[in-house]
């Protein structure tokens, strides 16, 4: 995976207020129509300044890294996340903030993964993208990009306003690991039902300081590994034993996010409980998250979750599925004991969960 430095002539300001690294990975935001006006193709990022001339007005030193070739975010994987974390690590001292242009489809997964890989983050890392390509008249790319750049460069008394991994989209700044893509047609593509917005962009950008993570007291630590042998099982009434068995007995499997009903409830069929118990005995970690958009898992509240608790399924409180699967990848990569894995999964690491 290559990233090329793109020279964009932003008419570098004499006394810049901030320096920002803009990392373009692909997605709809960077699309224009081809010559025959038939297909959308990635545009040459060095042209960004022609598409978004407002960028010249920023008092910001801007460097652009462009993934070559840019990708649709459906093709993003664990290697991309590690590479992005490494890019931030290498450039951390030189820049005040980072803006990552990314396809919307898997943006919430990428933002969650980056939040775990970047421990003690003191600078903003803001993901954004667009629903309508930058080359179209009614594009939302311009506004999303400009506002993300503005938030990434905002500071008060030398301190950034948002020292965490976030997603800016449409009018809202959300914590990355609390976000979910909820819209494929309209501009308000992201939602964070279990956590307040970090900022709202109207005439002014109104920040919500109590919701924003405090600046860390220790230096940045970048993790370099994620465990990809994980699965997500979304329960539904009538789910078959063959399916559950096939997943839980998959070779090399290390962990499963179990998307349960309501407050963490699952069937009590003996075959289902036996398969889960066997998997746990084989060392597989099972993390219980709820299919509900709001509320949290409370194992033991009903009989239908009591057995899960008893056999050692880990309750994921109000983790989103995106945060749960990337947290599982992150925690399982660290060679911890079974008890420690359960403990760390139930600990709030980057503001991703409200544990009690
Ligand atoms: N398929 C695109 C992607 O996620 C959609 C988008 O960017 O909005 O890369």
mmCIF file of C-alpha atoms in Angstrom, residues 113 115-119 223 225-227 325-336 344 349-350:
data_model
loop_
_atom_site.group_PDB
_atom_site.id
_atom_site.type_symbol
_atom_site.label_atom_id
_atom_site.label_comp_id
_atom_site.label_asym_id
_atom_site.label_seq_id
_atom_site.Cartn_x
_atom_site.Cartn_y
_atom_site.Cartn_z
ATOM 1 C CA UNK A 113 -9.616 0.744 15.041
ATOM 2 C CA UNK A 115 -8.753 4.962 18.339
ATOM 3 C CA UNK A 116 -7.441 1.736 19.892
ATOM 4 C CA UNK A 117 -4.129 1.753 18.034
ATOM 5 C CA UNK A 118 -3.357 5.336 19.109
ATOM 6 C CA UNK A 119 -3.024 5.446 22.878
ATOM 7 C CA UNK A 223 0.224 -0.242 18.704
ATOM 8 C CA UNK A 225 -0.876 -5.335 15.798
ATOM 9 C CA UNK A 226 -4.453 -6.463 15.466
ATOM 10 C CA UNK A 227 -5.853 -10.004 15.552
ATOM 11 C CA UNK A 325 -15.015 -5.976 16.762
ATOM 12 C CA UNK A 326 -12.021 -3.628 16.537
ATOM 13 C CA UNK A 327 -11.528 -3.674 20.314
ATOM 14 C CA UNK A 328 -11.571 -7.461 20.215
ATOM 15 C CA UNK A 329 -8.949 -7.392 17.428
ATOM 16 C CA UNK A 330 -6.882 -4.986 19.484
ATOM 17 C CA UNK A 331 -7.088 -6.803 22.824
ATOM 18 C CA UNK A 332 -6.594 -10.293 21.363
ATOM 19 C CA UNK A 333 -3.383 -9.165 19.638
ATOM 20 C CA UNK A 334 -1.742 -8.520 22.992
ATOM 21 C CA UNK A 335 -1.147 -12.071 24.236
ATOM 22 C CA UNK A 336 -3.013 -11.607 27.486
ATOM 23 C CA UNK A 344 -9.526 -5.181 29.414
ATOM 24 C CA UNK A 349 -9.959 2.379 27.004
ATOM 25 C CA UNK A 350 -10.712 5.303 24.647
#
